[in-house]
Short mmCIF file of C-alpha atoms in Angstrom, two decimals:
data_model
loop_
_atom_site.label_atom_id
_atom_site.label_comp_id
_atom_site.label_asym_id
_atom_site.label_seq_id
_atom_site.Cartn_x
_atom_site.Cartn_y
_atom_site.Cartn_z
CA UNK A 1 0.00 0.00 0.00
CA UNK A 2 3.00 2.53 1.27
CA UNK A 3 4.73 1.89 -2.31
CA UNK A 4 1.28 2.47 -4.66
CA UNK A 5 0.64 5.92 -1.41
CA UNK A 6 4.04 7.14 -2.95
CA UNK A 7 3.60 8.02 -6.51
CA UNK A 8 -0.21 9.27 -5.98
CA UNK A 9 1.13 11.54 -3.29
CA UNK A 10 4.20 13.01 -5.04
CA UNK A 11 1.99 13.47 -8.20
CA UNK A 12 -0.57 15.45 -5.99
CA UNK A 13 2.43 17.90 -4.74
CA UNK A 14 3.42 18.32 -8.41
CA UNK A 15 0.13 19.55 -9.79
CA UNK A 16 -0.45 22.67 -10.71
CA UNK A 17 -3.07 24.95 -8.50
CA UNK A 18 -6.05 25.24 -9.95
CA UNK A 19 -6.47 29.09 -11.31
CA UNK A 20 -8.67 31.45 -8.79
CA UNK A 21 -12.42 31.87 -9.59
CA UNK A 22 -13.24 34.79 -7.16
CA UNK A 23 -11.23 37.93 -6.72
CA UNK A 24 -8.91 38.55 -3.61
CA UNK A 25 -8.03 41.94 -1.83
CA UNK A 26 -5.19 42.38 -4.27
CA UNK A 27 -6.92 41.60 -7.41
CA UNK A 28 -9.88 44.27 -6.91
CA UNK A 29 -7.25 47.16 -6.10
CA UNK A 30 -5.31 45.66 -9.67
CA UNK A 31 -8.62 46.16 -11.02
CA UNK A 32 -9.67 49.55 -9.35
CA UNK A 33 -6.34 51.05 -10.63
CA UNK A 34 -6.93 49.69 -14.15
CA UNK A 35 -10.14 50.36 -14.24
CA UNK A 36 -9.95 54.26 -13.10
CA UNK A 37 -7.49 54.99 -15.96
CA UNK A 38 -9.19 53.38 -18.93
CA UNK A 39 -12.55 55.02 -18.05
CA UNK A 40 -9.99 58.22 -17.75
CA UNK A 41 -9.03 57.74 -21.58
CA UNK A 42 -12.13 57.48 -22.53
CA UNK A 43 -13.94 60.21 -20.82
CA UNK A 44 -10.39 62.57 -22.56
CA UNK A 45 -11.88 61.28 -25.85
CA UNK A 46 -14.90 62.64 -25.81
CA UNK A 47 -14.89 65.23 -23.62
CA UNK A 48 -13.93 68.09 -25.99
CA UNK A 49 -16.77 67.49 -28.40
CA UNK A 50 -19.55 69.67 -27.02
CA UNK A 51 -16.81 72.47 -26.19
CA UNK A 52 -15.05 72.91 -29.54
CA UNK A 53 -17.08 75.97 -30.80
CA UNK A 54 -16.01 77.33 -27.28
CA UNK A 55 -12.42 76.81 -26.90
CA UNK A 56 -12.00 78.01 -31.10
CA UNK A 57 -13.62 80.97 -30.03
CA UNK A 58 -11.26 81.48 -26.72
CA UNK A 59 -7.96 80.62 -28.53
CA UNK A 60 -8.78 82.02 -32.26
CA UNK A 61 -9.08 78.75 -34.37
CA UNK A 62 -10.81 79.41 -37.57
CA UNK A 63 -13.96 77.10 -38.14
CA UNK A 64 -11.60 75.40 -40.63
CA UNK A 65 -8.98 74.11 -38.31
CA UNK A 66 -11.35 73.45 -35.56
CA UNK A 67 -11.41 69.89 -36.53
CA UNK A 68 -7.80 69.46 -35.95
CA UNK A 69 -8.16 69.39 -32.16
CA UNK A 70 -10.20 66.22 -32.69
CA UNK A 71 -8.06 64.96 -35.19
CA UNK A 72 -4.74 65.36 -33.94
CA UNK A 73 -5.81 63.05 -30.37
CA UNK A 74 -7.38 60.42 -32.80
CA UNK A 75 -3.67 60.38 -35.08
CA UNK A 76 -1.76 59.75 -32.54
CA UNK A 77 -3.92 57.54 -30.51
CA UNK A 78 -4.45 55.40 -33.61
CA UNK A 79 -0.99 55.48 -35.20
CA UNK A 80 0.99 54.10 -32.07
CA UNK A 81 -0.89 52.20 -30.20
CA UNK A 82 0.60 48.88 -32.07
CA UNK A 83 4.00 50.38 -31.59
CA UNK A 84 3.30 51.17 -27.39
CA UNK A 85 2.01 47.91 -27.45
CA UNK A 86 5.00 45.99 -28.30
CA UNK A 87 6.89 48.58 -26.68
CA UNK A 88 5.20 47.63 -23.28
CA UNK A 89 5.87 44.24 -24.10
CA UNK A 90 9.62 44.71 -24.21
CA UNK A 91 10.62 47.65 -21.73
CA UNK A 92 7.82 46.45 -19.10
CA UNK A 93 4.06 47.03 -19.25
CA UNK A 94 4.04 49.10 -15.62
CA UNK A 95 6.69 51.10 -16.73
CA UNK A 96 5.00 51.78 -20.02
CA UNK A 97 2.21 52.21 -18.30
CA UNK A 98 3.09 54.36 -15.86
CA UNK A 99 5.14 56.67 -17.89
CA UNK A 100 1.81 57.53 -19.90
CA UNK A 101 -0.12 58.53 -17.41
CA UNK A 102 2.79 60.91 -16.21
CA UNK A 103 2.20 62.53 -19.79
CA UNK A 104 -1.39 62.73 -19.69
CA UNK A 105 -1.55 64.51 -16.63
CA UNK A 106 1.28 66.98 -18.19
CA UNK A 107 -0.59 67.27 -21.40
CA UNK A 108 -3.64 67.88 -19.70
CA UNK A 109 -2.05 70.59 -17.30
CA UNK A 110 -0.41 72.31 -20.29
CA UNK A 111 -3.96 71.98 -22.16
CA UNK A 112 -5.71 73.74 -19.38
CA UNK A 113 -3.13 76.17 -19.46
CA UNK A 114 -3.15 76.54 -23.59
CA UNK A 115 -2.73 80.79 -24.77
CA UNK A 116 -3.05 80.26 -28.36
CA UNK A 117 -3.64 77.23 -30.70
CA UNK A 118 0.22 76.11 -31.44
CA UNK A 119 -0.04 75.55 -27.75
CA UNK A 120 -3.55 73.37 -27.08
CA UNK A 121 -2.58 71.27 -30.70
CA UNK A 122 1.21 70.09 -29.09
CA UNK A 123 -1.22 69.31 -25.78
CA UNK A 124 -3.85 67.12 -27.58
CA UNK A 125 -1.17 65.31 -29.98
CA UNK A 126 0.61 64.67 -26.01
CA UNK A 127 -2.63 62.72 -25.26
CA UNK A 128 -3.11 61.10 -27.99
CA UNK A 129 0.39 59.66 -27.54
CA UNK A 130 -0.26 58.78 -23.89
CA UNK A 131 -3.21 56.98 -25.05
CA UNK A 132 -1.78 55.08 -27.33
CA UNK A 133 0.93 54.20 -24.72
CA UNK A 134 -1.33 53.59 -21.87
CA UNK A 135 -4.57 51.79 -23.51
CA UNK A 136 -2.82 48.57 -24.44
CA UNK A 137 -0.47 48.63 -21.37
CA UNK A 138 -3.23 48.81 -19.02
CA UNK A 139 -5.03 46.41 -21.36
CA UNK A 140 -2.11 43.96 -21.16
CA UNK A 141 -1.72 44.25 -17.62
CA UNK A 142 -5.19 43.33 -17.33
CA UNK A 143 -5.08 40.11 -19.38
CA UNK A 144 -2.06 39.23 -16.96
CA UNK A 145 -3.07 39.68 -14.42
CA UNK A 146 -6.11 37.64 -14.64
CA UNK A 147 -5.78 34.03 -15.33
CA UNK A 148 -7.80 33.03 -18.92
CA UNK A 149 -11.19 31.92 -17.60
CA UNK A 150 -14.00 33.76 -15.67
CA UNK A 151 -12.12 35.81 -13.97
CA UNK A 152 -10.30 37.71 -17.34
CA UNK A 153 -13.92 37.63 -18.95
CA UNK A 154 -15.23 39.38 -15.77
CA UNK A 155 -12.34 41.76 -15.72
CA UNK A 156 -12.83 42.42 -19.48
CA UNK A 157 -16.48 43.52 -19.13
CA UNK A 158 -15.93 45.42 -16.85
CA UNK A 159 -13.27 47.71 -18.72
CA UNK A 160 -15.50 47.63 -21.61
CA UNK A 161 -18.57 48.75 -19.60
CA UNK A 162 -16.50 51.61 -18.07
CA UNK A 163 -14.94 52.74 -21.11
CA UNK A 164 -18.20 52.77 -23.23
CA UNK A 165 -19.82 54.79 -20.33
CA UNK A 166 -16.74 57.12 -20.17
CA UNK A 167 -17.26 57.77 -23.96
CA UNK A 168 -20.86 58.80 -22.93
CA UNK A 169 -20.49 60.13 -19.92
CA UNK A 170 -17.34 62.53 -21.54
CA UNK A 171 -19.82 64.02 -23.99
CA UNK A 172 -22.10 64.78 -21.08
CA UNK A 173 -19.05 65.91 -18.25
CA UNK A 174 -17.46 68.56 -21.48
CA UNK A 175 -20.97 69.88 -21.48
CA UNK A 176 -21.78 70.39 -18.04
CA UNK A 177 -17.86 71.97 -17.10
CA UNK A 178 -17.90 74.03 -19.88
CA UNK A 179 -21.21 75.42 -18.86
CA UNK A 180 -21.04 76.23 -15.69
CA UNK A 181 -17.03 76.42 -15.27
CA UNK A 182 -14.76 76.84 -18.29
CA UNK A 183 -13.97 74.21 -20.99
CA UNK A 184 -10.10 74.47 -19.71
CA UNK A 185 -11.52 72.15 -16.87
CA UNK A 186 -11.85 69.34 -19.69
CA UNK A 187 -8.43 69.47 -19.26
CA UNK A 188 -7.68 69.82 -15.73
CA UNK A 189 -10.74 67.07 -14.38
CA UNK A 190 -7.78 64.30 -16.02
CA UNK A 191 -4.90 65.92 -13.83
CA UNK A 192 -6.09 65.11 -10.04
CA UNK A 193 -7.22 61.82 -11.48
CA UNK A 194 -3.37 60.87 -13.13
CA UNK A 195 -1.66 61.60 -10.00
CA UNK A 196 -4.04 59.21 -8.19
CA UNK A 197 -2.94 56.69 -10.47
CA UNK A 198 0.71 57.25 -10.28
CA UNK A 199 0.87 57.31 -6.66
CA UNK A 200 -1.22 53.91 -6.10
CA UNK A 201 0.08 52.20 -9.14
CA UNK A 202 3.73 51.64 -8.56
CA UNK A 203 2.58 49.58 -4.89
CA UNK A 204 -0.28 47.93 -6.83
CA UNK A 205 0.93 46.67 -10.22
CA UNK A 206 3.43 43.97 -10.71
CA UNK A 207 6.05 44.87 -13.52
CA UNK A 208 5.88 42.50 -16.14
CA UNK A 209 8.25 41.77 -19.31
CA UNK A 210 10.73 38.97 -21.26
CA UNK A 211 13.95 38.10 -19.28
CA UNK A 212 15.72 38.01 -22.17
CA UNK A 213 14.78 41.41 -24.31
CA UNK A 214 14.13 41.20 -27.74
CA UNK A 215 15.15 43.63 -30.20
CA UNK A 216 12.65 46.22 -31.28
CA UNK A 217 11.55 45.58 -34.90
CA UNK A 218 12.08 49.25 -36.37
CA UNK A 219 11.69 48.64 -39.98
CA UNK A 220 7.99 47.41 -38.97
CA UNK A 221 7.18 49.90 -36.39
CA UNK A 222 7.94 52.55 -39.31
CA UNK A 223 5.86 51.05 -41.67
CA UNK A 224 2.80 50.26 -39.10
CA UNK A 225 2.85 53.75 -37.60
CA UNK A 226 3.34 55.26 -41.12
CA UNK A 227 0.61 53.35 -42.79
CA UNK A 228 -1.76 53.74 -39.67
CA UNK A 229 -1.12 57.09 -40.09
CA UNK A 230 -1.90 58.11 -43.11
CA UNK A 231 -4.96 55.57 -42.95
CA UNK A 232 -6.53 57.89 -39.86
CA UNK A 233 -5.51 61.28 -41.84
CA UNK A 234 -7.21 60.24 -44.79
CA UNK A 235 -10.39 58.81 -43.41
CA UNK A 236 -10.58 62.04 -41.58
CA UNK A 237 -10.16 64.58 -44.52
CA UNK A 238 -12.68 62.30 -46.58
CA UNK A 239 -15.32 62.82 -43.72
CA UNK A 240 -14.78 66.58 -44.35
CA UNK A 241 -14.42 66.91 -47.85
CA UNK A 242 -15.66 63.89 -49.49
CA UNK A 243 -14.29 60.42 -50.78
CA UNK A 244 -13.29 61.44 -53.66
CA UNK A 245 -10.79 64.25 -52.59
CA UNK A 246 -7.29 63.98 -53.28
CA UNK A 247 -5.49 64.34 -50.27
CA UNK A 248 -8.32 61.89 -49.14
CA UNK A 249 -6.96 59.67 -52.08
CA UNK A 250 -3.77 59.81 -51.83
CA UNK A 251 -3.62 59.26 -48.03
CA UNK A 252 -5.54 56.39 -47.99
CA UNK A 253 -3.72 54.72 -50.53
CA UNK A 254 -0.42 55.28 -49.04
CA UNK A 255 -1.63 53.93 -45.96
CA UNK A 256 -2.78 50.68 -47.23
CA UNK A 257 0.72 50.62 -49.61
CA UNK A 258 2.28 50.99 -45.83
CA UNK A 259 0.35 48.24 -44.02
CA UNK A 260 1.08 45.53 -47.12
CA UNK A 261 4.87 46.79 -46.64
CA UNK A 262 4.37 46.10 -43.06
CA UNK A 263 3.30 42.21 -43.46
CA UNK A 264 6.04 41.63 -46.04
CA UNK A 265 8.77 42.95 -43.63
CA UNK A 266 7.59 40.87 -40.13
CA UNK A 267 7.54 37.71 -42.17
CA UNK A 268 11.87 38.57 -42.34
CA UNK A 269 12.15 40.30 -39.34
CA UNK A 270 14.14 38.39 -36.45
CA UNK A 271 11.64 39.99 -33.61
CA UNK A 272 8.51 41.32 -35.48
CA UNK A 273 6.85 43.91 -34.09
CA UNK A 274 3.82 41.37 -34.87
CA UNK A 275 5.03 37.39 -35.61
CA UNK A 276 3.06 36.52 -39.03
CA UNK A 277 1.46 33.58 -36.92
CA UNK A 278 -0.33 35.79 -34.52
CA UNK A 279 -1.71 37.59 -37.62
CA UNK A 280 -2.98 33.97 -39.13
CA UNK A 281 -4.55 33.20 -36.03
CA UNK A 282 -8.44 32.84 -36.77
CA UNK A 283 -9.37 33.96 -32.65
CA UNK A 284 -7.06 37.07 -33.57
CA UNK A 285 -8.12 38.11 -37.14
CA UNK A 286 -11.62 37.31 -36.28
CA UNK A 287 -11.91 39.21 -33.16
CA UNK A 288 -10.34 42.22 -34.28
CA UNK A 289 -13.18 42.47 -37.60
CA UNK A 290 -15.89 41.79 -35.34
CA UNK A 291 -14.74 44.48 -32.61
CA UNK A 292 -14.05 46.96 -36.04
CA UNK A 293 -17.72 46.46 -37.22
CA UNK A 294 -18.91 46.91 -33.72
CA UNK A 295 -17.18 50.16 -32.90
CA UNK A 296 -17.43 51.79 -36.11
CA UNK A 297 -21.21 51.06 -36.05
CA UNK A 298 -22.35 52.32 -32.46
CA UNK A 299 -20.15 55.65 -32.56
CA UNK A 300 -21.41 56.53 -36.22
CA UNK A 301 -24.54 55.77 -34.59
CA UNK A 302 -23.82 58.31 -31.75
CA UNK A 303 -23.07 60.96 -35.07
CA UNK A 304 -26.35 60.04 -36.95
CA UNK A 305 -28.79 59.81 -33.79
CA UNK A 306 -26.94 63.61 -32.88
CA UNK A 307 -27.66 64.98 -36.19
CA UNK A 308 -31.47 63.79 -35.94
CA UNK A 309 -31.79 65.13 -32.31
CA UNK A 310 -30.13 68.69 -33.11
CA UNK A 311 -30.69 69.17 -36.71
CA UNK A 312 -34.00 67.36 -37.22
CA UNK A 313 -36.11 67.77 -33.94
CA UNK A 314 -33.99 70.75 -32.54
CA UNK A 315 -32.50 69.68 -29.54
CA UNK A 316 -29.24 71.73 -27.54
CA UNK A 317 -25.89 69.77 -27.78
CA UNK A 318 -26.26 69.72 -23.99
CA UNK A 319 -29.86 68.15 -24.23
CA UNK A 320 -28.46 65.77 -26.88
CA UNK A 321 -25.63 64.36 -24.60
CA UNK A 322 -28.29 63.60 -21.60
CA UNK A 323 -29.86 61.79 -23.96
CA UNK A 324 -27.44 59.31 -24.63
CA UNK A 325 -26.72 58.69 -20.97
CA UNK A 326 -29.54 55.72 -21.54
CA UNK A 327 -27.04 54.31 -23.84
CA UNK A 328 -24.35 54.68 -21.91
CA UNK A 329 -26.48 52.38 -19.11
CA UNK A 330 -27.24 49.91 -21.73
CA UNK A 331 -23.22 49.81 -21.76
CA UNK A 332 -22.75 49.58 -18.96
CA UNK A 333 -25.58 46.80 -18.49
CA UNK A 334 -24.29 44.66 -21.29
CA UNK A 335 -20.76 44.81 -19.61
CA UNK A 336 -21.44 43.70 -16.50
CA UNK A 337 -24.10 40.85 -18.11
CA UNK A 338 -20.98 39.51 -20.65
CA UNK A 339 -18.93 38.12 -18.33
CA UNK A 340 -21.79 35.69 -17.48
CA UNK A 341 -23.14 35.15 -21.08
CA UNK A 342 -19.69 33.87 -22.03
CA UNK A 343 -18.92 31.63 -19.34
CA UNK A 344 -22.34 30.29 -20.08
CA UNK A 345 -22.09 30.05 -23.76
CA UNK A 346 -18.81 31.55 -25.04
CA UNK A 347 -17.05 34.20 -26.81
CA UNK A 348 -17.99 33.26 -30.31
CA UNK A 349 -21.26 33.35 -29.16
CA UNK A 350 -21.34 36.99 -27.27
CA UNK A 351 -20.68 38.25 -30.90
CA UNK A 352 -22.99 36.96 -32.72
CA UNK A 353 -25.75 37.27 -30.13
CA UNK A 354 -24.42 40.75 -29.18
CA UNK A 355 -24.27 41.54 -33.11
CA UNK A 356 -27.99 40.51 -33.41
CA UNK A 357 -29.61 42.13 -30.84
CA UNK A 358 -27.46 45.45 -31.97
CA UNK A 359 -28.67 45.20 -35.50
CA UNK A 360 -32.27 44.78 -34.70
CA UNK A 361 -32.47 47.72 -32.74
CA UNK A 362 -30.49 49.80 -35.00
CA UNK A 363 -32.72 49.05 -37.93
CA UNK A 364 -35.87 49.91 -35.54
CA UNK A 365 -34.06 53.44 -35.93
CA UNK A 366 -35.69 53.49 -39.50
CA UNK A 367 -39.01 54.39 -38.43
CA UNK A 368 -38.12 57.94 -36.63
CA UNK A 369 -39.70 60.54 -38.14
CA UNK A 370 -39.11 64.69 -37.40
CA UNK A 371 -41.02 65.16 -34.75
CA UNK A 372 -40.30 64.28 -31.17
CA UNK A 373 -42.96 61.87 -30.50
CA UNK A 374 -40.75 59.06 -31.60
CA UNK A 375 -38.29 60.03 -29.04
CA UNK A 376 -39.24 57.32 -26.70
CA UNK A 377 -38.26 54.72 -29.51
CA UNK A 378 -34.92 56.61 -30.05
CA UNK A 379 -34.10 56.07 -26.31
CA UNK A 380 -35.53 52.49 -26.10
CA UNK A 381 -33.37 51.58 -29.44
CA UNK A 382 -30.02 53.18 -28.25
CA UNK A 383 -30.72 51.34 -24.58
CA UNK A 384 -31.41 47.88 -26.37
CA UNK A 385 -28.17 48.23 -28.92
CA UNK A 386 -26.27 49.96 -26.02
CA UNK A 387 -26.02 45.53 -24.55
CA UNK A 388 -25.54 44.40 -27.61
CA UNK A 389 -22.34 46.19 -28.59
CA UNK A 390 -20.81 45.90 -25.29
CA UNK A 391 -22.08 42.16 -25.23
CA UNK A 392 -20.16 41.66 -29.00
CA UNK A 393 -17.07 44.51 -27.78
CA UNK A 394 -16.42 41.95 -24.36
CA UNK A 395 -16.58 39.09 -26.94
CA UNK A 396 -13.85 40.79 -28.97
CA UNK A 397 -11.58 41.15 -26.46
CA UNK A 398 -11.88 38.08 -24.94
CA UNK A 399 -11.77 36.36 -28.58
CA UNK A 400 -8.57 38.73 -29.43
CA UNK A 401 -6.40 37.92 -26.29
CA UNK A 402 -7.10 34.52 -25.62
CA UNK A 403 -4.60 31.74 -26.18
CA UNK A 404 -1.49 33.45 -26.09
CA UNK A 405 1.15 33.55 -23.50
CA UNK A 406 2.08 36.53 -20.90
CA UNK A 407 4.99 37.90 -22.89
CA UNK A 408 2.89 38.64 -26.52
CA UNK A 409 -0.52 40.29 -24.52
CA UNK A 410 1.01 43.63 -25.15
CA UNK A 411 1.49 42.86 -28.50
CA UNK A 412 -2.19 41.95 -28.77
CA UNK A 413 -4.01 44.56 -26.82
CA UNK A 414 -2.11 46.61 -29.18
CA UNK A 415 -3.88 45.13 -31.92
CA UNK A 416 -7.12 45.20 -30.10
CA UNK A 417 -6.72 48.97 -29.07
CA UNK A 418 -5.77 49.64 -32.73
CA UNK A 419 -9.19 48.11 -34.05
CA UNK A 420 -10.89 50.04 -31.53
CA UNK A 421 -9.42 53.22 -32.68
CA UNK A 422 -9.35 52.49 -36.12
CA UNK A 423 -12.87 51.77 -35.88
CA UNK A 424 -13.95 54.95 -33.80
CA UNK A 425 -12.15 57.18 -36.59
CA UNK A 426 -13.75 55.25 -39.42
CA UNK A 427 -17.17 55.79 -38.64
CA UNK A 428 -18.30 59.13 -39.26
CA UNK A 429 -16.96 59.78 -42.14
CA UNK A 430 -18.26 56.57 -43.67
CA UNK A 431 -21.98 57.37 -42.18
CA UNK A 432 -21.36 61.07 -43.53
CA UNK A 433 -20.76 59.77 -47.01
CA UNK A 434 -23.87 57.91 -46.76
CA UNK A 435 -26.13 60.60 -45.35
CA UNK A 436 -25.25 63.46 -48.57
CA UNK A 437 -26.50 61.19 -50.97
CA UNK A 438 -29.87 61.58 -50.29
CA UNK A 439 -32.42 64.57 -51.00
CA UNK A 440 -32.80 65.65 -47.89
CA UNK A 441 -31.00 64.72 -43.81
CA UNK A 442 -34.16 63.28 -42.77
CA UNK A 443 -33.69 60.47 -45.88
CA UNK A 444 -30.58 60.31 -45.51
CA UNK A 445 -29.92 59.21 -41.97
CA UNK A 446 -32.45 56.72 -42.82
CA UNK A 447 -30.17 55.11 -45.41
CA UNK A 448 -27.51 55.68 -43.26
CA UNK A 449 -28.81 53.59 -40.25
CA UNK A 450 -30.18 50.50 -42.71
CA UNK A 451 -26.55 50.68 -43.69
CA UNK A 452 -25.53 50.89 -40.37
CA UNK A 453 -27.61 47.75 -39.52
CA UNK A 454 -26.47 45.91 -42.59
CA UNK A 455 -22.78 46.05 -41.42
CA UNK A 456 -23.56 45.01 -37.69
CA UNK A 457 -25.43 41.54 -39.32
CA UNK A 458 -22.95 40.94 -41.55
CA UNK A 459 -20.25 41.13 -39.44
CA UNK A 460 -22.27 39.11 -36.59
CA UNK A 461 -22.56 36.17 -39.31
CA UNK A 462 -19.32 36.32 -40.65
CA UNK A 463 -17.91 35.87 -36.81
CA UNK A 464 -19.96 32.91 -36.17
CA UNK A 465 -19.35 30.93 -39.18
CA UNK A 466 -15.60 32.08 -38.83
CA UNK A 467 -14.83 30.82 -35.24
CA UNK A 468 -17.05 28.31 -35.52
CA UNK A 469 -14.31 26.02 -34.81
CA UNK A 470 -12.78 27.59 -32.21
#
């Protein structure tokens, strides 16, 4: 009996434990920290939009250039957040990490600050780079610091539910500071709430990257950034000045002459900035189109549903915002509710069911007409679609960054926070081309949300029958 005891007991010692299912002391204050800067980012994203006639009119931007202080956050937030990414991945994600919020709390100081436009433009392209640094490094430190099961899926939703409600709730915050305060406090609300995070953070977060340190892959992270780019810049100036414009033209087709350039050069690079394999993964390529259909559909839903509440029934931008704070708690909602759906069912399934019930209540959309007795079905619509696109944005993640070790998550909540910005900047001006081509905006933000719909069911069948297999 003693020699048959022996073997069972040594290969009981030997086993590995079996990964946490509920979260300890440590893990919520991981979270908390985590949590409080992503919702950060994306309250800075959004915040400016309701004060831009203000702050052109305080600092002397013509109505031309007033776009730029949009666009400059969104071109460097886009362009390198791959780069930061991988970056995070080989220097350390807390340091990474860190080091970004220590800019956006600068950037935001010396935004608040801003005398003239040179001054607020350097601030917001400062942002956008600290985004791009600090999105995926958070990200990745997330997806570490979470074993692969229940606990990263509950983690996940959560950071999706916050950061879709700080998208809303920004548009809603710019409106009320600059109103009753000064739209320089859409600046200074981020600086209190950075030196929170860098004086908990460093005690909280465990620093995490490769013993052995790869090289960095420059030739790629020239041609990614370049191509990503010039893809941002010219889906940008064609959203003000139509597809067919040159510099729209040109830009685009540089960028995608970039990207192509890109894949050629990690399949010879020693250390890719992105191995070739990760980019033939199905979970990976698959997750990344489903969370670009789903966040280029809800925000250029955001643009069409504020053009019919301002330009077709009337409403203030203020009045507008509040009334997207019932899709910010459909968000919210459908992030806390993921977690659950996907332990239940699974991650495949969160996007298709989470691409369904999006679609269907965008296409309701159809039947608002211009007057505000069909407000109640606007509300009820952007509540309803609110779940599903957090319910198919949770499945995206958790699709994007499962099955890969510790030491690539950077590199893939780089890729992840690239779709998502990608997809945010691709939006409008794809819904704005739709909207001109009819007679009149009441027609054409019809066509524009039946287009809107088409894309969120197509993309909701293509991921199931894609990672069907899975």
């Amino acid at each position: 009996m003693v020699a048959l005891d022996v073997p069972t007991s040594s290969a009981t010692a030997t086993a590995p434990a079996p990964a946490p299912t509920r979260l300890d002391g440590r893990m919520r204050l991981v979270l908390v920290v985590l949590l409080l800067a992503q919702f950060m980012l994306a309250v800075d994203f959004s915040i400016l939009n309701v004060a831009l006639p203000v702050i052109g009119e305080g600092l002397g931007f013509s109505l031309a250039n007033l776009q730029w202080i949009a666009t400059a956050f969104a071109l460097a937030a886009a362009g390198f957040t791959l780069l930061f990414g991988r970056v995070a991945d080989i220097l350390g994600r807390r340091r990474v990490f860190l080091g970004g919020m220590a800019l956006l709390g600068l950037s935001s100081l010396v935004g608040g600050l801003a005398t003239g436009p040179e001054m607020l433009m350097a601030a917001r392209v400062a942002q956008g780079l600290a985004t791009a640094a600090v999105t995926p490094a958070g990200l990745s430190l997330l997806t570490s610091a979470f074993p692969e099961g229940p606990l990263r899926d509950k983690a996940l939703g959560l950071n999706g539910a916050l950061m879709s409600a700080g998208f809303t709730g920004g548009a809603i915050l710019g409106g009320v500071l600059t109103d009753l305060l000064s739209w320089r406090w859409a600046f200074f609300v981020n600086v209190p709430v950075a030196l929170a995070v860098l004086l908990v953070a460093p005690a909280v977060l465990k620093e995490s990257r490769p013993a052995v340190r790869p090289r960095l892959d420059v030739p790629g992270a020239v041609a990614v950034t370049g191509g990503l780019l010039a893809l941002v810049y010219g889906l940008t100036v064609a959203g003000e000045h139509g597809w067919t414009a040159p510099a729209a033209l040109i830009s685009l087709a540089a960028g995608a002459a970039l990207l192509v350039t890109f894949r050629f050069v990690e399949k010879r690079a020693a250390s890719p900035l992105v191995p070739v394999r990760i980019l033939t993964r199905r979970t990976v390529v698959w997750g990344n189109l489903a969370g670009l259909v789903a966040f280029v559909t809800e925000t250029s839903l955001v643009f069409l549903m504020t053009l019919h509440l301002q330009d077709v029934l009337g409403f203030s931008p203020l009045a507008a915002g509040l009334s997207f704070g019932v899709l910010g708690a459909g968000t919210v909602l459908g992030g806390v509710y993921a977690p659950r759906f996907i332990g239940r069912f699974s991650a495949r399934a969160a996007l298709v069911a989470g691409g369904l019930l999006q679609a269907v209540a965008t296409v309701s959309l159809v039947a608002l007409g211009d007057d505000r007795s069909g407000l109640w079905l606007l509300l009820a619509a952007t509540f309803v679609g609110g779940v599903g696109n957090m319910l198919a944005i949770v499945g995206f993640m958790v699709t994007a960054t499962s099955g890969l070790p510790d030491s690539e998550q950077g590199m893939a909540t780089g890729l992840a926070t690239m779709t998502q910005q990608i997809g945010i900047t691709m939006g409008t001006p794809i819904m704005s081309a739709v909207v001109v081509t009819s007679a009149t905006l009441h027609a054409g933000i019809g066509l524009a949300v039946l287009v809107n719909a088409g894309i969120v069911l197509v993309g909701a069948i293509l991921s199931g029958f894609f990672l069907r297999r899975t």
